[in-house]
mmCIF file of C-alpha atoms in Angstrom:
data_model
loop_
_atom_site.group_PDB
_atom_site.id
_atom_site.type_symbol
_atom_site.label_atom_id
_atom_site.label_comp_id
_atom_site.label_asym_id
_atom_site.label_seq_id
_atom_site.Cartn_x
_atom_site.Cartn_y
_atom_site.Cartn_z
ATOM 1 C CA UNK A 19 -0.017 0.027 -0.016
ATOM 2 C CA UNK A 20 1.204 3.394 -0.805
ATOM 3 C CA UNK A 21 1.906 5.650 2.136
ATOM 4 C CA UNK A 22 2.240 9.410 2.853
ATOM 5 C CA UNK A 23 3.967 11.253 5.533
ATOM 6 C CA UNK A 24 1.153 13.719 5.929
ATOM 7 C CA UNK A 25 -1.941 13.098 7.851
ATOM 8 C CA UNK A 26 -4.900 14.305 5.518
ATOM 9 C CA UNK A 27 -8.406 14.623 6.816
ATOM 10 C CA UNK A 28 -9.510 12.960 3.810
ATOM 11 C CA UNK A 29 -7.832 10.058 1.760
ATOM 12 C CA UNK A 30 -9.108 8.724 -1.331
ATOM 13 C CA UNK A 31 -8.165 5.025 -2.317
ATOM 14 C CA UNK A 32 -8.422 2.679 -5.121
ATOM 15 C CA UNK A 33 -8.268 -1.191 -5.247
ATOM 16 C CA UNK A 34 -7.834 -1.654 -9.139
ATOM 17 C CA UNK A 35 -7.943 -5.457 -8.917
ATOM 18 C CA UNK A 36 -11.405 -5.409 -7.423
ATOM 19 C CA UNK A 37 -12.589 -2.417 -9.480
ATOM 20 C CA UNK A 38 -13.251 -0.596 -6.199
ATOM 21 C CA UNK A 39 -12.780 2.945 -5.054
ATOM 22 C CA UNK A 40 -13.536 5.118 -1.876
ATOM 23 C CA UNK A 41 -12.740 7.796 0.519
ATOM 24 C CA UNK A 42 -11.999 7.656 4.278
ATOM 25 C CA UNK A 43 -12.529 10.910 6.255
ATOM 26 C CA UNK A 44 -11.456 12.290 9.703
ATOM 27 C CA UNK A 45 -12.938 15.365 11.360
ATOM 28 C CA UNK A 46 -11.735 17.052 14.446
ATOM 29 C CA UNK A 47 -10.815 20.648 15.166
ATOM 30 C CA UNK A 48 -12.902 21.708 12.011
ATOM 31 C CA UNK A 49 -15.915 19.803 13.362
ATOM 32 C CA UNK A 50 -15.537 21.438 16.945
ATOM 33 C CA UNK A 51 -15.508 24.969 15.074
ATOM 34 C CA UNK A 52 -18.787 24.248 13.175
ATOM 35 C CA UNK A 53 -20.591 22.802 16.224
ATOM 36 C CA UNK A 54 -19.280 25.694 18.582
ATOM 37 C CA UNK A 55 -21.433 28.059 16.550
ATOM 38 C CA UNK A 56 -24.442 26.440 18.285
ATOM 39 C CA UNK A 57 -25.236 25.151 21.734
ATOM 40 C CA UNK A 58 -26.615 21.881 20.238
ATOM 41 C CA UNK A 59 -27.537 18.999 22.672
ATOM 42 C CA UNK A 60 -25.269 15.957 22.316
ATOM 43 C CA UNK A 61 -27.592 13.758 20.365
ATOM 44 C CA UNK A 62 -28.069 16.760 17.773
ATOM 45 C CA UNK A 63 -24.406 17.508 17.885
ATOM 46 C CA UNK A 64 -23.652 13.941 16.843
ATOM 47 C CA UNK A 65 -26.277 14.168 14.145
ATOM 48 C CA UNK A 66 -24.732 17.207 12.543
ATOM 49 C CA UNK A 67 -21.406 15.619 12.782
ATOM 50 C CA UNK A 68 -22.714 12.540 10.959
ATOM 51 C CA UNK A 69 -24.104 14.703 8.154
ATOM 52 C CA UNK A 70 -20.599 16.653 7.970
ATOM 53 C CA UNK A 71 -18.785 13.437 7.541
ATOM 54 C CA UNK A 72 -20.999 12.289 4.836
ATOM 55 C CA UNK A 73 -20.516 15.738 3.015
ATOM 56 C CA UNK A 74 -16.836 15.202 3.222
ATOM 57 C CA UNK A 75 -17.072 11.644 1.880
ATOM 58 C CA UNK A 76 -19.302 12.649 -1.110
ATOM 59 C CA UNK A 77 -17.910 16.161 -1.582
ATOM 60 C CA UNK A 78 -14.548 14.897 -2.062
ATOM 61 C CA UNK A 79 -15.524 12.867 -5.012
ATOM 62 C CA UNK A 80 -16.291 16.009 -7.163
ATOM 63 C CA UNK A 81 -13.597 16.544 -9.942
ATOM 64 C CA UNK A 82 -13.016 20.145 -9.470
ATOM 65 C CA UNK A 83 -12.615 22.237 -6.195
ATOM 66 C CA UNK A 84 -15.163 24.749 -7.271
ATOM 67 C CA UNK A 85 -17.811 22.234 -7.207
ATOM 68 C CA UNK A 86 -20.127 22.045 -4.315
ATOM 69 C CA UNK A 87 -21.773 19.052 -2.514
ATOM 70 C CA UNK A 88 -24.948 19.836 -0.525
ATOM 71 C CA UNK A 89 -26.852 17.417 1.807
ATOM 72 C CA UNK A 90 -30.239 18.696 2.981
ATOM 73 C CA UNK A 91 -32.747 16.902 5.318
ATOM 74 C CA UNK A 92 -36.189 18.186 5.485
ATOM 75 C CA UNK A 93 -38.845 16.546 7.635
ATOM 76 C CA UNK A 94 -41.901 17.016 9.611
ATOM 77 C CA UNK A 95 -43.204 15.308 12.804
ATOM 78 C CA UNK A 96 -39.832 14.974 14.451
ATOM 79 C CA UNK A 97 -37.455 16.981 16.608
ATOM 80 C CA UNK A 98 -35.445 18.310 13.680
ATOM 81 C CA UNK A 99 -37.303 19.896 10.645
ATOM 82 C CA UNK A 100 -34.224 21.125 8.743
ATOM 83 C CA UNK A 101 -30.611 20.028 8.483
ATOM 84 C CA UNK A 102 -28.269 21.411 5.792
ATOM 85 C CA UNK A 103 -24.421 20.862 5.344
ATOM 86 C CA UNK A 104 -22.322 21.610 2.444
ATOM 87 C CA UNK A 105 -18.654 20.837 1.199
ATOM 88 C CA UNK A 106 -16.694 22.905 -1.285
ATOM 89 C CA UNK A 107 -12.834 22.457 -2.017
ATOM 90 C CA UNK A 108 -12.132 21.128 1.422
ATOM 91 C CA UNK A 109 -14.380 23.698 3.261
ATOM 92 C CA UNK A 110 -17.455 22.542 5.177
ATOM 93 C CA UNK A 111 -20.216 24.325 6.998
ATOM 94 C CA UNK A 112 -23.534 23.181 8.434
ATOM 95 C CA UNK A 113 -26.506 23.766 10.900
ATOM 96 C CA UNK A 114 -29.722 22.247 11.903
ATOM 97 C CA UNK A 115 -32.986 23.692 13.251
ATOM 98 C CA UNK A 116 -35.090 21.821 15.912
ATOM 99 C CA UNK A 117 -37.852 22.064 18.416
ATOM 100 C CA UNK A 118 -36.178 22.686 21.811
ATOM 101 C CA UNK A 119 -39.297 21.409 23.714
ATOM 102 C CA UNK A 120 -39.462 18.229 21.747
ATOM 103 C CA UNK A 121 -35.746 17.747 22.202
ATOM 104 C CA UNK A 122 -36.193 17.929 25.866
ATOM 105 C CA UNK A 123 -38.553 15.296 25.781
ATOM 106 C CA UNK A 124 -36.659 12.865 23.590
ATOM 107 C CA UNK A 125 -34.525 9.885 24.944
ATOM 108 C CA UNK A 126 -30.819 10.383 25.132
ATOM 109 C CA UNK A 127 -30.362 8.419 22.035
ATOM 110 C CA UNK A 128 -33.323 9.068 19.756
ATOM 111 C CA UNK A 129 -33.915 7.121 16.751
ATOM 112 C CA UNK A 130 -33.593 8.535 13.060
ATOM 113 C CA UNK A 131 -37.510 8.464 13.119
ATOM 114 C CA UNK A 132 -37.631 10.401 16.308
ATOM 115 C CA UNK A 133 -35.399 12.965 15.124
ATOM 116 C CA UNK A 134 -36.969 13.453 11.761
ATOM 117 C CA UNK A 135 -40.365 11.772 11.711
ATOM 118 C CA UNK A 136 -41.370 11.690 8.081
ATOM 119 C CA UNK A 137 -38.748 13.266 5.776
ATOM 120 C CA UNK A 138 -36.412 13.018 2.923
ATOM 121 C CA UNK A 139 -32.632 13.413 2.246
ATOM 122 C CA UNK A 140 -31.646 15.395 -0.732
ATOM 123 C CA UNK A 141 -28.019 15.136 -2.206
ATOM 124 C CA UNK A 142 -26.954 17.810 -4.646
ATOM 125 C CA UNK A 143 -23.760 17.870 -6.736
ATOM 126 C CA UNK A 144 -23.089 21.237 -8.552
ATOM 127 C CA UNK A 145 -20.342 20.873 -10.978
ATOM 128 C CA UNK A 146 -18.989 24.511 -11.176
ATOM 129 C CA UNK A 147 -16.895 23.895 -14.259
ATOM 130 C CA UNK A 148 -19.395 22.331 -16.501
ATOM 131 C CA UNK A 149 -22.485 23.970 -14.943
ATOM 132 C CA UNK A 150 -24.106 20.522 -14.468
ATOM 133 C CA UNK A 151 -26.291 20.118 -11.417
ATOM 134 C CA UNK A 152 -27.595 16.712 -10.248
ATOM 135 C CA UNK A 153 -29.821 15.975 -7.247
ATOM 136 C CA UNK A 154 -30.902 12.694 -5.744
ATOM 137 C CA UNK A 155 -33.721 12.351 -3.042
ATOM 138 C CA UNK A 156 -34.286 9.393 -0.919
ATOM 139 C CA UNK A 157 -36.649 8.848 2.143
ATOM 140 C CA UNK A 158 -35.087 9.313 5.586
ATOM 141 C CA UNK A 159 -35.220 5.640 6.391
ATOM 142 C CA UNK A 160 -33.204 3.105 8.249
ATOM 143 C CA UNK A 161 -31.111 3.648 11.545
ATOM 144 C CA UNK A 162 -28.774 6.429 10.424
ATOM 145 C CA UNK A 163 -27.972 9.028 7.915
ATOM 146 C CA UNK A 164 -25.231 6.686 6.573
ATOM 147 C CA UNK A 165 -27.923 4.123 5.737
ATOM 148 C CA UNK A 166 -29.877 6.806 4.087
ATOM 149 C CA UNK A 167 -26.867 7.631 2.063
ATOM 150 C CA UNK A 168 -26.521 4.058 1.039
ATOM 151 C CA UNK A 169 -30.196 4.034 -0.197
ATOM 152 C CA UNK A 170 -29.385 7.047 -2.215
ATOM 153 C CA UNK A 171 -26.529 5.251 -4.088
ATOM 154 C CA UNK A 172 -28.630 2.175 -4.441
ATOM 155 C CA UNK A 173 -31.666 4.165 -5.792
ATOM 156 C CA UNK A 174 -30.211 7.182 -7.553
ATOM 157 C CA UNK A 175 -26.849 5.899 -8.624
ATOM 158 C CA UNK A 176 -27.408 2.228 -8.935
ATOM 159 C CA UNK A 177 -23.624 1.674 -7.734
ATOM 160 C CA UNK A 178 -23.060 -0.917 -4.975
ATOM 161 C CA UNK A 179 -21.862 1.274 -1.963
ATOM 162 C CA UNK A 180 -20.901 0.813 1.641
ATOM 163 C CA UNK A 181 -21.226 3.714 4.042
ATOM 164 C CA UNK A 182 -19.988 3.619 7.647
ATOM 165 C CA UNK A 183 -19.776 6.924 9.860
ATOM 166 C CA UNK A 184 -18.818 7.028 13.472
ATOM 167 C CA UNK A 185 -19.023 10.063 16.013
ATOM 168 C CA UNK A 186 -17.225 10.052 19.448
ATOM 169 C CA UNK A 187 -17.841 12.539 22.047
ATOM 170 C CA UNK A 188 -14.441 13.414 23.568
ATOM 171 C CA UNK A 189 -15.863 15.599 26.423
ATOM 172 C CA UNK A 190 -15.760 19.408 27.137
ATOM 173 C CA UNK A 191 -17.781 19.929 23.881
ATOM 174 C CA UNK A 192 -15.396 18.318 21.645
ATOM 175 C CA UNK A 193 -15.818 15.678 19.154
ATOM 176 C CA UNK A 194 -14.239 13.424 16.734
ATOM 177 C CA UNK A 195 -15.942 11.836 13.848
ATOM 178 C CA UNK A 196 -14.979 9.590 10.900
ATOM 179 C CA UNK A 197 -16.440 8.024 7.859
ATOM 180 C CA UNK A 198 -15.811 5.280 5.119
ATOM 181 C CA UNK A 199 -17.081 5.032 1.552
ATOM 182 C CA UNK A 200 -16.413 2.161 -0.506
ATOM 183 C CA UNK A 201 -17.865 1.815 -4.048
ATOM 184 C CA UNK A 202 -17.680 -0.775 -6.938
ATOM 185 C CA UNK A 203 -16.778 0.839 -10.344
ATOM 186 C CA UNK A 204 -18.998 0.218 -13.400
ATOM 187 C CA UNK A 205 -17.570 -1.900 -16.081
ATOM 188 C CA UNK A 206 -17.043 0.172 -19.088
ATOM 189 C CA UNK A 207 -15.578 -2.572 -21.579
ATOM 190 C CA UNK A 208 -17.954 -3.101 -24.534
ATOM 191 C CA UNK A 209 -20.094 -6.049 -24.500
ATOM 192 C CA UNK A 210 -19.728 -6.722 -20.822
ATOM 193 C CA UNK A 211 -22.303 -6.392 -18.022
ATOM 194 C CA UNK A 212 -22.038 -3.029 -16.109
ATOM 195 C CA UNK A 213 -21.087 -3.948 -12.694
ATOM 196 C CA UNK A 214 -23.508 -1.390 -11.245
ATOM 197 C CA UNK A 215 -26.393 -3.662 -12.192
ATOM 198 C CA UNK A 216 -25.162 -6.685 -9.987
ATOM 199 C CA UNK A 217 -24.885 -6.014 -6.273
ATOM 200 C CA UNK A 218 -24.087 -9.604 -6.022
ATOM 201 C CA UNK A 219 -20.872 -9.445 -8.082
ATOM 202 C CA UNK A 220 -18.246 -11.655 -6.357
ATOM 203 C CA UNK A 221 -15.571 -8.574 -6.517
ATOM 204 C CA UNK A 222 -17.873 -6.337 -4.722
ATOM 205 C CA UNK A 223 -18.993 -9.192 -2.085
ATOM 206 C CA UNK A 224 -15.164 -9.562 -1.315
ATOM 207 C CA UNK A 225 -14.439 -5.779 -0.810
ATOM 208 C CA UNK A 226 -17.882 -5.140 0.888
ATOM 209 C CA UNK A 227 -16.963 -8.139 3.433
ATOM 210 C CA UNK A 228 -13.539 -6.568 4.194
ATOM 211 C CA UNK A 229 -14.966 -3.015 4.539
ATOM 212 C CA UNK A 230 -17.555 -4.221 6.839
ATOM 213 C CA UNK A 231 -14.856 -5.331 9.578
ATOM 214 C CA UNK A 232 -14.166 -1.580 10.215
ATOM 215 C CA UNK A 233 -14.891 -0.631 13.749
ATOM 216 C CA UNK A 234 -16.760 2.369 14.993
ATOM 217 C CA UNK A 235 -13.997 3.308 17.392
ATOM 218 C CA UNK A 236 -11.293 2.917 14.582
ATOM 219 C CA UNK A 237 -13.295 5.408 12.392
ATOM 220 C CA UNK A 238 -13.416 8.055 15.038
ATOM 221 C CA UNK A 239 -10.206 7.492 16.677
ATOM 222 C CA UNK A 240 -8.183 10.661 16.244
ATOM 223 C CA UNK A 241 -4.972 8.925 16.972
ATOM 224 C CA UNK A 242 -5.232 6.368 14.213
ATOM 225 C CA UNK A 243 -3.936 7.606 10.705
ATOM 226 C CA UNK A 244 -6.131 7.172 7.876
ATOM 227 C CA UNK A 245 -3.437 5.088 6.088
ATOM 228 C CA UNK A 246 -3.222 2.605 8.970
ATOM 229 C CA UNK A 247 -6.971 2.368 9.052
ATOM 230 C CA UNK A 248 -7.029 1.248 5.478
ATOM 231 C CA UNK A 249 -4.235 -1.059 5.903
ATOM 232 C CA UNK A 250 -6.086 -2.626 8.551
ATOM 233 C CA UNK A 251 -9.066 -3.418 6.223
ATOM 234 C CA UNK A 252 -7.497 -4.082 3.041
ATOM 235 C CA UNK A 253 -3.900 -5.403 3.605
ATOM 236 C CA UNK A 254 -4.826 -8.641 2.041
ATOM 237 C CA UNK A 255 -5.214 -7.032 -1.455
ATOM 238 C CA UNK A 256 -2.497 -6.929 -3.791
ATOM 239 C CA UNK A 257 -2.488 -3.231 -4.276
ATOM 240 C CA UNK A 258 -4.308 -0.302 -2.728
ATOM 241 C CA UNK A 259 -3.532 3.181 -3.974
ATOM 242 C CA UNK A 260 -4.012 5.994 -1.588
ATOM 243 C CA UNK A 261 -4.489 9.707 -2.607
ATOM 244 C CA UNK A 262 -4.098 12.194 0.059
ATOM 245 C CA UNK A 263 -6.907 14.782 -0.443
ATOM 246 C CA UNK A 264 -5.931 17.401 1.964
ATOM 247 C CA UNK A 265 -7.338 19.062 5.128
ATOM 248 C CA UNK A 266 -10.883 19.952 6.055
ATOM 249 C CA UNK A 267 -11.619 23.726 7.247
ATOM 250 C CA UNK A 268 -14.799 25.513 8.408
ATOM 251 C CA UNK A 269 -15.778 27.511 5.497
ATOM 252 C CA UNK A 270 -18.811 29.690 5.976
ATOM 253 C CA UNK A 271 -18.741 32.196 3.247
ATOM 254 C CA UNK A 272 -20.701 34.805 4.970
ATOM 255 C CA UNK A 273 -19.230 38.188 4.807
ATOM 256 C CA UNK A 274 -20.507 41.791 4.836
ATOM 257 C CA UNK A 275 -19.193 42.259 1.220
ATOM 258 C CA UNK A 276 -20.717 38.968 0.028
ATOM 259 C CA UNK A 277 -24.075 39.822 1.585
ATOM 260 C CA UNK A 278 -24.026 43.309 0.061
ATOM 261 C CA UNK A 279 -23.199 41.862 -3.320
ATOM 262 C CA UNK A 280 -26.309 39.767 -2.941
ATOM 263 C CA UNK A 281 -28.533 42.574 -2.054
ATOM 264 C CA UNK A 282 -27.381 44.509 -4.753
ATOM 265 C CA UNK A 283 -29.078 42.061 -7.111
ATOM 266 C CA UNK A 284 -32.493 43.201 -5.764
ATOM 267 C CA UNK A 285 -34.540 46.138 -7.313
ATOM 268 C CA UNK A 286 -34.117 49.385 -5.446
ATOM 269 C CA UNK A 287 -37.802 49.247 -4.083
ATOM 270 C CA UNK A 288 -37.096 45.683 -2.533
ATOM 271 C CA UNK A 289 -33.748 46.883 -1.135
ATOM 272 C CA UNK A 290 -35.320 49.654 0.506
ATOM 273 C CA UNK A 291 -37.902 47.590 2.226
ATOM 274 C CA UNK A 292 -35.333 45.432 3.563
ATOM 275 C CA UNK A 293 -33.607 48.202 5.509
ATOM 276 C CA UNK A 294 -34.301 49.735 8.843
ATOM 277 C CA UNK A 295 -34.484 53.385 9.848
ATOM 278 C CA UNK A 296 -30.749 53.722 9.628
ATOM 279 C CA UNK A 297 -30.596 52.340 6.111
ATOM 280 C CA UNK A 298 -29.066 49.050 7.237
ATOM 281 C CA UNK A 299 -30.258 45.412 6.247
ATOM 282 C CA UNK A 300 -29.593 43.005 9.048
ATOM 283 C CA UNK A 301 -28.824 39.572 7.776
ATOM 284 C CA UNK A 302 -28.521 36.476 10.161
ATOM 285 C CA UNK A 303 -26.182 33.594 9.081
ATOM 286 C CA UNK A 304 -27.675 30.359 10.256
ATOM 287 C CA UNK A 305 -24.510 28.532 9.661
ATOM 288 C CA UNK A 306 -22.159 30.500 11.882
ATOM 289 C CA UNK A 307 -24.888 32.139 14.098
ATOM 290 C CA UNK A 308 -23.674 35.675 13.264
ATOM 291 C CA UNK A 309 -25.756 38.727 12.407
ATOM 292 C CA UNK A 310 -24.428 41.166 9.793
ATOM 293 C CA UNK A 311 -25.671 44.824 9.640
ATOM 294 C CA UNK A 312 -25.177 45.855 6.034
ATOM 295 C CA UNK A 313 -25.521 49.181 4.496
ATOM 296 C CA UNK A 314 -27.354 49.508 1.403
ATOM 297 C CA UNK A 315 -25.459 49.542 -1.785
ATOM 298 C CA UNK A 316 -25.202 52.988 -3.591
#
């Protein structure tokens, strides 16, 4: 297995002999920075952490850094009615909206149904260079967001996939989280059956069996390098190529300049209606929990 002396937060890998590829992600300081903007109860902090790990796993598959991956969960009848995270070029942000009264009545480890009730998960890929935008929507079913993501790949992409996510409470408001995505690549040779139509392909069954041995403690262990984690899983394979994909940072894009540029796109009468008696437009950023008083553009 190829190794690297750095410790990336995202590591891509391929197992050419098995037509498999994947990503492994580990979140630490960036995750704490995102969660620190809101005083989420532990169960909701772990839920948002899981969504951020998924964003890292899926977003890092985009071909260009300018592309963006957005995961949005909307629901009714549960504690959470909205969850949004996105990933762009190694930068992440995310938040969720919840009913504090219902959360106070929920068990310490609520089920996915208790958290969301009836809802769906929308996964959107925006390819900035080509301008293409693709969205897949699946019901919020199963025991976790990771399982919902697997349903997305099975239904929308029809690619055999395994998704595992783990979140660990380190105490003092700090968390560590990690995730693993493994997929079977489609065959492209003319005249051969495309692998993504066969979930029982022996190559995929072998890789899946190895990937399923990953432990939740391993995924979320900040002391375990990602290269070592992959070696534990796939050391039986002839060749596993790894590709360090860099570090993850908190990347909320709110700023007075950006907000002013957005306001400038509205007609003058609408801009005037937004402003207070001092000519300021007050804009709240849900992601970083900051309020920006912005002067109307001239």
